[in-house]
C-alpha positions as CSV (number, residue, x, y, z in Angstrom):
1,M,93.2,83.5,130.6
2,T,95.0,82.8,133.9
3,H,95.0,85.3,136.8
4,L,98.1,87.5,136.7
5,T,99.9,89.5,139.3
6,P,99.8,93.3,138.8
7,A,103.5,93.3,137.7
8,R,102.9,90.6,135.1
9,T,99.8,92.4,133.9
10,R,101.8,95.6,133.3
11,L,104.5,93.7,131.5
12,A,101.9,92.0,129.3
13,L,100.3,95.4,128.5
14,L,103.7,96.9,127.8
15,S,104.5,94.1,125.4
16,L,101.3,94.7,123.5
17,A,102.0,98.5,123.4
18,L,105.6,97.7,122.1
19,G,103.9,96.2,119.1
20,G,102.0,99.4,118.6
21,F,105.3,101.3,119.0
22,G,106.8,99.3,116.1
23,I,103.7,99.7,114.0
24,G,103.6,103.4,114.5
25,T,107.2,103.8,113.7
26,T,107.1,101.7,110.5
27,E,103.9,103.4,109.3
28,F,104.8,107.1,110.0
29,V,108.6,107.2,109.6
30,A,108.1,107.6,105.8
31,M,106.6,111.1,106.5
32,G,109.9,112.4,107.9
33,L,112.1,110.6,105.4
34,L,110.0,111.3,102.3
35,P,112.5,113.7,100.7
36,D,115.3,111.2,101.3
37,I,113.3,108.4,99.8
38,A,112.3,110.5,96.8
39,R,116.0,111.5,96.2
40,D,117.1,107.9,96.4
41,L,114.4,106.1,94.5
42,L,113.2,108.8,92.1
43,P,116.4,110.8,91.3
44,G,115.4,112.0,87.9
45,L,112.0,113.2,88.9
46,Y,113.3,114.8,92.0
47,A,115.9,116.7,90.0
48,S,113.2,118.1,87.7
49,S,110.4,118.7,90.2
50,H,110.6,118.3,94.0
51,E,106.8,118.6,94.3
52,E,106.1,115.8,91.8
53,A,108.7,113.5,93.3
54,L,107.4,114.0,96.8
55,A,103.8,113.4,95.7
56,K,104.8,110.2,93.9
57,A,106.9,109.0,96.9
58,G,103.7,109.4,99.0
59,L,102.5,106.3,97.2
60,M,104.6,104.3,99.6
61,I,102.4,105.5,102.4
62,S,99.2,104.8,100.4
63,A,100.5,101.3,99.6
64,Y,101.0,100.5,103.3
65,A,97.6,101.8,104.1
66,A,96.1,99.7,101.3
67,G,97.7,96.7,102.8
68,V,96.1,97.5,106.2
69,V,92.7,97.8,104.5
70,A,93.1,94.4,102.7
71,G,94.6,92.6,105.6
72,A,92.5,93.7,108.6
73,P,89.1,92.1,107.6
74,T,90.7,89.1,105.9
75,I,93.0,88.1,108.8
76,A,90.3,88.9,111.4
77,A,87.8,86.7,109.7
78,I,90.1,83.8,109.2
79,A,92.0,83.9,112.6
80,A,89.3,84.8,115.1
81,R,89.3,81.2,116.5
82,F,93.2,81.0,116.8
83,P,95.0,81.3,120.2
84,R,95.6,85.0,120.5
85,K,99.1,85.0,121.9
86,K,100.5,82.8,119.1
87,L,98.6,84.9,116.5
88,L,100.1,88.1,117.9
89,A,103.6,86.6,117.7
90,W,103.2,85.5,114.1
91,L,101.9,88.9,113.2
92,T,104.9,90.6,114.6
93,V,107.2,88.2,112.7
94,A,105.4,89.2,109.5
95,F,106.1,92.8,110.3
96,T,109.7,92.1,110.8
97,V,110.1,90.3,107.5
98,G,108.0,92.9,105.6
99,T,110.1,95.8,107.0
100,I,113.4,94.2,106.2
101,A,112.2,93.5,102.7
102,S,111.1,97.1,102.3
103,A,114.6,98.3,103.4
104,L,116.4,96.0,100.9
105,A,114.1,96.4,97.9
106,P,116.1,97.8,94.9
107,T,113.5,99.9,93.1
108,F,110.7,102.3,93.9
109,E,108.1,99.8,92.5
110,T,109.4,96.9,94.7
111,V,109.5,99.1,97.8
112,V,105.9,100.1,97.2
113,A,105.0,96.4,96.8
114,F,106.7,95.4,100.0
115,R,105.1,98.3,101.9
116,F,101.7,96.9,100.9
117,L,102.7,93.4,102.2
118,A,104.1,95.0,105.4
119,G,100.7,96.6,106.0
120,L,98.7,93.4,105.9
121,P,99.1,92.4,109.6
122,H,98.5,95.9,111.0
123,G,94.8,95.9,111.6
124,A,94.7,92.3,112.9
125,Y,97.5,93.0,115.4
126,F,95.7,96.1,116.9
127,G,92.4,94.3,116.9
128,V,93.6,91.1,118.7
129,A,95.8,93.1,121.0
130,A,92.9,95.3,122.0
131,L,90.8,92.2,122.9
132,V,93.6,90.8,125.0
133,A,94.2,94.1,126.7
134,A,90.5,94.5,127.5
135,D,90.6,91.1,129.3
136,L,93.7,92.1,131.2
137,M,92.2,95.4,132.3
138,G,88.7,94.1,133.2
139,K,85.2,95.1,132.5
140,G,84.1,98.7,131.8
141,Q,87.5,99.7,130.5
142,R,87.4,98.8,126.8
143,G,88.1,102.4,125.7
144,R,91.1,102.6,128.0
145,A,92.3,99.2,126.9
146,V,92.2,100.3,123.2
147,A,94.0,103.5,124.1
148,Y,96.7,101.6,126.1
149,V,97.6,99.5,123.0
150,L,97.4,102.6,120.8
151,T,99.7,104.4,123.3
152,G,102.6,102.5,121.7
153,L,101.6,104.0,118.4
154,T,101.3,107.5,119.7
155,V,104.6,107.3,121.7
156,A,106.2,106.2,118.4
157,N,105.4,109.6,117.1
158,V,107.2,111.2,120.0
159,V,110.2,109.0,120.2
160,G,110.4,106.3,117.4
161,V,109.6,108.4,114.4
162,P,111.8,111.4,115.2
163,A,114.7,109.1,116.2
164,I,114.5,106.9,113.1
165,T,114.0,110.0,111.0
166,L,117.2,111.5,112.4
167,L,119.0,108.2,111.9
168,G,117.8,107.9,108.3
169,Q,118.8,111.5,107.5
170,H,122.3,110.9,108.8
171,T,122.8,107.5,107.3
172,S,120.1,106.2,104.9
173,W,116.4,105.7,104.9
174,R,117.1,102.0,104.4
175,V,119.1,101.9,107.7
176,G,116.1,103.5,109.3
177,Y,113.8,100.8,108.2
178,L,116.2,98.1,109.4
179,A,116.2,99.7,112.8
180,V,112.4,99.5,112.8
181,A,112.7,95.7,112.0
182,A,114.8,95.3,115.1
183,I,111.9,96.9,117.2
184,F,109.5,94.2,115.8
185,F,112.0,91.5,116.7
186,L,112.1,92.7,120.3
187,C,108.3,92.9,120.3
188,T,108.0,89.3,119.2
189,A,110.3,88.2,122.1
190,A,108.3,90.3,124.6
191,I,105.0,88.8,123.6
192,L,106.2,85.3,123.8
193,T,107.7,86.0,127.2
194,F,105.1,88.1,129.0
195,V,101.7,87.8,127.3
196,P,99.7,85.0,128.9
197,E,98.0,82.3,126.8
198,H,94.7,83.6,125.5
199,D,92.2,81.5,123.7
200,G,90.5,82.7,120.6
201,D,86.7,82.7,120.2
202,P,85.8,79.0,119.7
203,H,82.4,79.9,118.3
204,A,83.8,82.3,115.7
205,T,83.3,81.5,112.0
206,I,84.3,83.5,108.9
207,R,80.6,83.9,108.2
208,R,79.8,85.3,111.6
209,E,82.8,87.7,111.6
210,L,81.9,89.0,108.1
211,G,78.3,89.4,109.3
212,A,79.4,92.6,111.0
213,F,79.3,94.2,107.6
214,A,75.5,93.6,107.3
215,R,75.0,96.2,110.0
216,P,74.6,99.8,108.6
217,A,75.9,101.3,111.9
218,V,79.2,99.5,111.3
219,W,79.7,101.0,107.8
220,L,78.8,104.4,109.1
221,A,81.3,104.2,111.9
222,L,84.0,103.0,109.5
223,L,83.3,105.9,107.1
224,T,83.4,108.3,110.1
225,G,86.9,107.1,111.1
226,A,88.3,107.0,107.6
227,L,87.3,110.6,107.0
228,G,88.5,111.8,110.4
229,F,92.0,110.2,109.9
230,G,92.0,111.4,106.3
231,G,92.3,114.9,107.7
232,L,95.2,113.9,109.9
233,F,97.2,112.2,107.1
234,A,96.6,114.9,104.6
235,V,98.8,116.9,106.9
236,Y,101.1,114.2,108.4
237,T,102.2,112.8,105.1
238,Y,103.6,116.2,104.0
239,V,104.8,117.5,107.4
240,S,108.4,117.6,106.2
241,P,107.9,120.1,103.3
242,L,105.3,121.9,105.4
243,A,108.0,122.7,107.9
244,T,110.8,123.4,105.5
245,E,109.1,125.0,102.6
246,V,106.2,126.9,104.3
247,A,107.6,127.7,107.8
248,G,111.1,128.1,106.4
249,T,112.8,125.7,108.9
250,P,116.0,123.7,108.1
251,E,115.6,120.0,107.5
252,R,117.0,119.2,110.9
253,F,113.9,120.9,112.4
254,V,111.6,118.2,111.0
255,P,112.1,115.7,113.8
256,I,111.1,118.5,116.3
257,A,107.9,119.1,114.4
258,L,107.2,115.3,114.4
259,I,107.9,115.2,118.2
260,V,105.4,118.0,118.8
261,L,102.7,116.3,116.7
262,G,103.5,113.0,118.5
263,I,103.0,114.6,121.9
264,G,99.6,115.8,120.7
265,T,98.7,112.3,119.5
266,T,99.8,110.7,122.8
267,I,97.7,113.0,124.9
268,G,94.8,112.8,122.5
269,N,94.8,109.0,122.6
270,I,94.5,109.0,126.4
271,V,91.8,111.6,126.4
272,G,89.9,109.7,123.6
273,G,90.0,106.5,125.6
274,R,88.5,108.0,128.7
275,M,85.9,109.9,126.6
276,A,85.0,106.6,124.8
277,D,84.4,104.8,128.1
278,R,81.8,107.5,129.1
279,D,80.0,107.8,125.7
280,A,81.7,106.8,122.5
281,M,79.2,108.5,120.2
282,T,79.2,111.8,122.1
283,A,83.0,111.7,122.0
284,V,83.0,111.4,118.3
285,F,80.9,114.5,117.8
286,W,83.0,116.6,120.1
287,L,86.3,115.4,118.6
288,F,85.3,116.2,115.0
289,G,84.6,119.7,116.1
290,A,88.0,119.8,117.8
291,L,89.7,118.4,114.7
292,A,88.1,121.0,112.4
293,F,89.3,123.8,114.7
294,A,92.8,122.3,114.8
295,L,93.1,122.1,111.0
296,L,91.9,125.6,110.6
297,T,94.5,126.8,113.1
298,L,97.3,125.0,111.3
299,A,96.2,126.3,107.9
300,L,96.2,129.9,109.1
301,L,99.3,129.8,111.2
302,A,101.7,127.4,109.5
303,R,103.9,130.1,108.0
304,T,105.4,130.8,111.4
305,I,107.3,128.3,113.5
306,P,105.2,128.8,116.7
307,G,102.0,128.6,114.6
308,L,103.2,125.5,112.9
309,L,104.0,123.7,116.2
310,V,100.7,124.8,117.8
311,G,98.8,123.6,114.8
312,L,100.5,120.3,114.5
313,F,100.0,119.6,118.3
314,L,96.3,120.4,118.1
315,V,95.8,118.3,114.9
316,G,97.6,115.3,116.5
317,L,95.6,115.6,119.7
318,A,92.1,115.9,118.1
319,A,92.7,113.2,115.4
320,S,94.2,110.6,117.6
321,A,91.4,111.0,120.2
322,I,89.0,109.9,117.5
323,S,90.5,106.4,117.1
324,P,89.6,104.8,120.5
325,A,86.2,106.4,120.3
326,I,85.5,104.9,116.9
327,Q,86.9,101.5,117.9
328,T,84.7,101.4,121.0
329,R,81.8,102.5,118.9
330,L,82.4,99.7,116.4
331,M,82.6,97.1,119.2
332,D,79.3,98.4,120.5
333,V,77.5,98.0,117.2
334,A,79.2,94.8,115.7
335,G,77.3,92.3,117.9
336,D,79.3,89.0,118.2
337,A,81.9,89.9,115.6
338,Q,84.2,91.5,118.2
339,T,87.5,90.4,116.5
340,M,86.3,91.9,113.2
341,A,85.1,95.1,114.9
342,A,88.4,95.6,116.7
343,A,90.5,94.9,113.6
344,V,88.5,96.7,110.9
345,N,88.7,100.0,112.7
346,H,92.4,100.2,111.6
347,A,91.4,99.4,108.0
348,A,89.1,102.4,108.1
349,L,91.8,104.6,109.6
350,N,94.2,103.5,107.0
351,M,91.7,104.2,104.3
352,G,91.8,107.7,105.7
353,N,95.6,107.5,105.6
354,S,95.6,106.5,102.0
355,L,92.9,109.0,101.1
356,G,94.6,111.9,102.9
357,A,98.0,111.1,101.4
358,F,96.5,110.8,97.9
359,L,94.5,114.0,98.0
360,G,97.3,115.9,99.6
361,G,99.6,114.8,96.8
362,V,97.0,115.8,94.2
363,V,96.7,119.4,95.5
364,I,100.5,119.7,95.9
365,A,101.1,118.3,92.3
366,A,98.5,120.8,91.0
367,G,100.7,123.6,92.3
368,W,98.4,124.8,95.2
369,G,101.3,124.7,97.7
370,Y,102.1,122.7,100.8
371,V,99.4,124.3,103.0
372,A,96.7,123.0,100.6
373,P,96.5,119.5,102.2
374,T,95.5,121.1,105.5
375,W,92.4,122.6,103.7
376,V,91.8,119.1,102.2
377,G,91.7,117.7,105.7
378,L,89.3,120.4,106.9
379,A,87.0,119.6,104.0
380,L,87.0,115.9,105.0
381,C,85.7,116.8,108.4
382,V,82.3,117.7,107.0
383,P,81.2,114.3,105.5
384,G,82.9,112.6,108.5
385,A,80.6,114.4,111.0
386,A,77.7,113.7,108.7
387,F,78.4,110.0,108.7
388,A,78.7,110.1,112.5
389,F,75.3,111.8,112.8
390,A,73.8,109.2,110.4
391,G,75.2,106.4,112.5
392,W,73.8,107.9,115.7
393,T,70.4,108.1,113.9
394,V,70.5,104.5,112.8
395,T,71.4,103.3,116.3
396,R,68.7,105.4,117.9
397,A,66.0,104.2,115.5
398,S,67.1,100.6,116.2
399,S,66.9,101.1,120.0
400,R,63.4,102.6,119.7
401,Q,62.3,99.6,117.6
402,R,63.6,97.1,120.2
403,E,61.9,99.0,123.0
404,Q,58.6,99.0,121.2
405,T,58.9,95.3,120.6
406,R,59.5,94.7,124.3
407,Q,56.5,96.8,125.2
408,Q,54.3,94.9,122.8
409,E,55.3,91.4,124.0
410,P,53.1,91.4,127.2
411,A,50.1,92.5,125.2
412,L,50.7,89.7,122.7
413,R,50.8,87.1,125.5
């Protein structure tokens, strides 16, 4: 990659973050528009049971997450050798087409199918963008580079998601999704204009990239991230009814709740990136404790508007800080398969997205109320922390074994 002026470097980083902004908007806007989507696509079910209709509409979110899970390792394995600028541009084109198709699909089933397809480029985009950003920012700043790209996603929760939610509520959820497609079109133009040419890894092979999955520490890190984000999305998916049905706010208050949560995720992302550069594993332990505290706070205080806003802010802050820490951890333990490590983190996080949305829908459909998903998220923190501890144990044992081998080598000579 050629040397860039500071101004050109900032424009390149902003272009990468704009992609994250579009992805965050397309992924999360369904949370705020879930009642509108349910009324439009499931009118009969919505008329008979709001709870069942909302739970079923949550399948849109699960379908997108499933697309991320399927697409991240597949595209990362195949495309690790490709020039990264062109790859990023093609991925944003795919987002544009998938989002337009979602907006124009005539039935609930076809919308779900197109949301799955729209999710396929998600993990690969963030993975490749993180590698490009890391080169732009220089050595020793991987965590901050990851956080910078993810800043677009978190800012989407402050600006993009509330704005598109408001637009969709006043027009149609379909108009909202078309506006998201326009963001991806602008992102494609920005990448082609400002991001420098960036070679792929010439030595990458599908076998080498997939070899990351032979490492137990990789699997444990993925499970840790999935369960941590499962806690966030058990709440986030149903934030609209949590605000209106539990806290008793009018529907127009939902964008405000989303903005507060988004501010938390933006701050948490920055904090998590800095913590990851110091010690990714230590950061994970601290952040799981913070997430458990945040979920407990929300569960206990959600029936009042101040309690709802404080709880949402804390949940967003703690959960989003986990992401750069987990991604940095994956890059530490994945060996040469850096493209795979950078991309597959988002598959894990969206497994959590899908799991949280599904389990939250199950407890709502069972009649346990709209606070119940928060308790589901709290329960997911326990195995998440356990997997983090197991990963730390595996890495520590491996380090000791390598040290013993080095100490024995002089004696063998």
